[in-house]
Coordinates of C-alpha atoms in Angstrom, one line a residue:
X1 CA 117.6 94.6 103.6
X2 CA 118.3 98.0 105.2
X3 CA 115.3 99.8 105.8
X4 CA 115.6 103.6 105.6
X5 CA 112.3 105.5 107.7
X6 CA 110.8 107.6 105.2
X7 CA 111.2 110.5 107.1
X8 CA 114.7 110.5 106.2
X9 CA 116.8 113.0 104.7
X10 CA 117.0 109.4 102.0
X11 CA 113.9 109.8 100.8
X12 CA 114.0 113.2 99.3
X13 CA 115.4 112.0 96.5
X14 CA 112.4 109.3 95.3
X15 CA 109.5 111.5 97.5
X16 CA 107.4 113.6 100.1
X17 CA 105.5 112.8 103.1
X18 CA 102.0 114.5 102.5
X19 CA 101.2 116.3 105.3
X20 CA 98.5 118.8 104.2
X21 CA 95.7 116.2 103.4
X22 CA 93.3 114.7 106.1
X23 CA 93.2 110.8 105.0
X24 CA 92.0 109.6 108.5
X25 CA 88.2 109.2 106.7
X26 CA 89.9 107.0 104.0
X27 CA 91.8 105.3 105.5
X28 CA 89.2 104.0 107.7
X29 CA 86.9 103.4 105.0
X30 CA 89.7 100.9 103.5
X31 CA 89.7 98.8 106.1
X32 CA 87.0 97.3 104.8
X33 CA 88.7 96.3 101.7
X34 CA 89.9 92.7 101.2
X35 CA 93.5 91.8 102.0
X36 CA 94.2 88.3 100.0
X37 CA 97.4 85.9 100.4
X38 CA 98.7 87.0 97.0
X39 CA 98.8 91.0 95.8
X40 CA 95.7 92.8 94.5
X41 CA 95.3 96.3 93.1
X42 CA 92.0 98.0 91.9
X43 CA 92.4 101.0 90.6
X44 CA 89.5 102.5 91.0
X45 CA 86.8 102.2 94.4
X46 CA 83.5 104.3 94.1
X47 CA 83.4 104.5 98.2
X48 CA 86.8 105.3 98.3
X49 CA 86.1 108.1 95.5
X50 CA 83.0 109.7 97.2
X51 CA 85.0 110.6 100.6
X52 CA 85.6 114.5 100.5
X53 CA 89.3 114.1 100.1
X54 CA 88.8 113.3 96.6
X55 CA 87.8 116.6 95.7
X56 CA 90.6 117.9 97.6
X57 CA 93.2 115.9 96.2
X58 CA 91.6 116.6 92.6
X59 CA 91.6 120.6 93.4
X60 CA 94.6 121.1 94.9
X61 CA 97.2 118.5 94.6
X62 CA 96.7 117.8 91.6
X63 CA 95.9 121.0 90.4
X64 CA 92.7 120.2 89.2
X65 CA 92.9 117.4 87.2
X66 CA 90.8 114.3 87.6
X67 CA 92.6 111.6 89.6
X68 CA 91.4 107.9 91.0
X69 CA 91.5 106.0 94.1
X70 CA 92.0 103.0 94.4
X71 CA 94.0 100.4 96.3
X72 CA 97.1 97.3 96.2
X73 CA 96.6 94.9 99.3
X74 CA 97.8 92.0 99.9
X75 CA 101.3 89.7 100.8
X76 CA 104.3 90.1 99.6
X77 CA 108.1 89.9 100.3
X78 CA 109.7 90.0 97.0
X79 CA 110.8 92.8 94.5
X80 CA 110.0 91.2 91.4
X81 CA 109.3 94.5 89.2
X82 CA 109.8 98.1 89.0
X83 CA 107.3 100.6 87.1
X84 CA 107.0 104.1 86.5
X85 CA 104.3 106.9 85.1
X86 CA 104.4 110.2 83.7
X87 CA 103.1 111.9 86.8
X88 CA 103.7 111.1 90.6
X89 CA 101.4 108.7 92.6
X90 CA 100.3 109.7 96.3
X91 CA 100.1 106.5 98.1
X92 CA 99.0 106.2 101.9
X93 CA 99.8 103.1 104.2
X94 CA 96.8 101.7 106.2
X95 CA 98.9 99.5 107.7
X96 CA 103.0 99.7 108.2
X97 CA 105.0 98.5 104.7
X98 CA 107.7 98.9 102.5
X99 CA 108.3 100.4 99.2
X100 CA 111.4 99.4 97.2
X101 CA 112.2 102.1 95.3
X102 CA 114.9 103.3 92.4
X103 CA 115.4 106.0 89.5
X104 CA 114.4 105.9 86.1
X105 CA 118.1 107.6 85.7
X106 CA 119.5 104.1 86.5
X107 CA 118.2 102.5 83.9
X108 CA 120.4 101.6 81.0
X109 CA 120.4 102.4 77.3
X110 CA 119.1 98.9 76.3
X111 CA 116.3 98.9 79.7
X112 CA 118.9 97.2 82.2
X113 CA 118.6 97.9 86.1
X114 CA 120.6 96.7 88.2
X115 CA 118.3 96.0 91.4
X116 CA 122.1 96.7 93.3
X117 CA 120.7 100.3 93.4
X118 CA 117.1 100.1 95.0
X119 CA 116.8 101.5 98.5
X120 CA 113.7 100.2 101.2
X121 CA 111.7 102.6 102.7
X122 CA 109.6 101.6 105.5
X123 CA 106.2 103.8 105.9
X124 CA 104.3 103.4 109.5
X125 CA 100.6 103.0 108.8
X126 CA 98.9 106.5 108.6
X127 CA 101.9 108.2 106.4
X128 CA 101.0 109.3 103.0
X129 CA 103.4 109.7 100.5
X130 CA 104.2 111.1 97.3
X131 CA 106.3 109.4 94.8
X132 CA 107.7 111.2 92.1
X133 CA 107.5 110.2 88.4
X134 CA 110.9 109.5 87.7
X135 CA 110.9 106.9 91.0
X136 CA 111.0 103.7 90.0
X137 CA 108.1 101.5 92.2
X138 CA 105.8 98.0 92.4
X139 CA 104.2 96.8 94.9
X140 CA 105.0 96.7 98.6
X141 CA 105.9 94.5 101.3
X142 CA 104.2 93.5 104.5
X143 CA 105.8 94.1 107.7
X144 CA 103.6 92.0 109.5
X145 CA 101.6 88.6 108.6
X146 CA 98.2 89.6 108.7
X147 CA 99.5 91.5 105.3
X148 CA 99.7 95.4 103.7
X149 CA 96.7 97.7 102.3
X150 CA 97.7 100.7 100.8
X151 CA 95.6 103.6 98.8
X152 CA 96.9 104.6 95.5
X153 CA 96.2 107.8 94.0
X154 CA 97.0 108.5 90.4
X155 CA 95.8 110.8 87.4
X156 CA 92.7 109.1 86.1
X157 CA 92.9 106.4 83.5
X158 CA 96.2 105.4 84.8
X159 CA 97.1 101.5 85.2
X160 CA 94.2 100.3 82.8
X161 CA 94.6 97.7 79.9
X162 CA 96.3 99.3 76.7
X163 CA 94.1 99.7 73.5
X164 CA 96.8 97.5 71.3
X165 CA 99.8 95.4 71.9
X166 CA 103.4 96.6 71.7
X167 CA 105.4 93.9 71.2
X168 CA 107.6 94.9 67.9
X169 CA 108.8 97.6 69.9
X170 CA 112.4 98.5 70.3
X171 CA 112.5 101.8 72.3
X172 CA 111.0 102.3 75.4
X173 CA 107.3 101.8 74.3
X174 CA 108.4 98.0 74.6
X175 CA 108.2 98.4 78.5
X176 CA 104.4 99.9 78.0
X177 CA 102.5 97.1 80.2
X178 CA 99.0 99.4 80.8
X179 CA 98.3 102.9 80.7
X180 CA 100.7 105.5 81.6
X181 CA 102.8 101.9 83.3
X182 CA 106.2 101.5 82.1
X183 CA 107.4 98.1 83.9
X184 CA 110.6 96.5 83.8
X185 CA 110.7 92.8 85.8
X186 CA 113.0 90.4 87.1
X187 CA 112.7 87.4 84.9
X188 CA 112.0 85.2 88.7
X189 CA 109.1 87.0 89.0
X190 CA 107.4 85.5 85.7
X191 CA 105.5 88.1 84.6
X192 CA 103.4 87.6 81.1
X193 CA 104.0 90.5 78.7
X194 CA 106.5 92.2 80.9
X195 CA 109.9 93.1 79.8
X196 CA 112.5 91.3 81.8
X197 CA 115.2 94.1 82.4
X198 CA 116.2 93.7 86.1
X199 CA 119.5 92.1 86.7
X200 CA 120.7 91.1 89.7
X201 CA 119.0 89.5 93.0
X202 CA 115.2 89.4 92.8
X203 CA 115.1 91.3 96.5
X204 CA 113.3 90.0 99.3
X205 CA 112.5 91.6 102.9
X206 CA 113.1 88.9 105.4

């Protein structure tokens, strides 16, 4: 794949680099975090949560609404889903990775996306960056083989299990796969309870 630096003019579109937030104290404190073969994400850490930046990031970029931090490590190479919230996620690379990223705009009428359209951004350890609501995202992919960790930052409550099911669904509440996640997946990827909308190759970063 062609991989775009996310300082480029390219990534305006999907996101900002944060540059008005320390994260050198977290960061450091998620080294400690475990990095497994396959993909993990918590998404919320008490240590990470008690580092002054949370207040910070709860009083002024997010305008003073309560947020978590948590975290996705792990090893990965594939695409295999895109998901989306109502509200941007700030996400800062501990270690150099990729985000594959698209718009919600490209998704059809009956929840098609053609992963033709998604764009690789790669983001050196030490970046933070925003990613807008509309911007399609999953998890990323290591660069190198020791693996990826990478802090999430969301509105609180965000990612958790839903209260019911919503499989009769024929609207868009039929890609609801946790709270305040919409997810479409490639049907490779073999994801219970998702809704298999991507078409095309299942991407991979070589």
């Amino acid at each position: 794949m062609n991989l775009i630096p996310v300082t480029d003019v390219k990534f305006k579109k999907y996101g900002r680099v944060v540059k008005d937030v320390d994260f050198k104290e977290l960061i450091e404190e998620m080294k400690k975090t475990p990095c497994p073969e396959d993909v993990v994400y918590v998404a919320s850490v008490p240590e990470l949560e008690a580092l002054p930046v949370f207040y910070e990031l709860v009083e002024r970029t997010y305008g003073e609404m309560p947020v978590q931090i948590g975290y996705c490590n792990g090893k990965n190479k594939l695409l295999n889903a895109l998901e989306y919230h109502r509200s941007s996620e700030i996400d800062v690379a501990v270690s150099d990775l990729v985000l594959m990223l698209g718009k919600l705009a490209d998704i059809t009428e009956d929840f098609q996306y053609d992963s033709a359209n998604v764009e690789a951004f790669l983001v050196p350890a030490g970046t933070a960056v925003e990613v807008f609501a509309d911007t399609l995202h999953y998890a990323p992919c290591n660069t190198e083989e020791s693996g990826f960790r990478m802090v999430v930052i969301l509105p609180k409550g965000t990612n958790l299990d839903l209260m019911k099911k919503h499989e009769n669904a024929t609207d868009e509440e039929k890609l609801l796969f946790g709270t305040n996640k919409w997810v479409i997946a490639h049907p490779d990827a073999k994801i219970e309870g998702a809704f298999n909308g991507i078409i095309g190759e299942n991407l991979k970063l070589d």
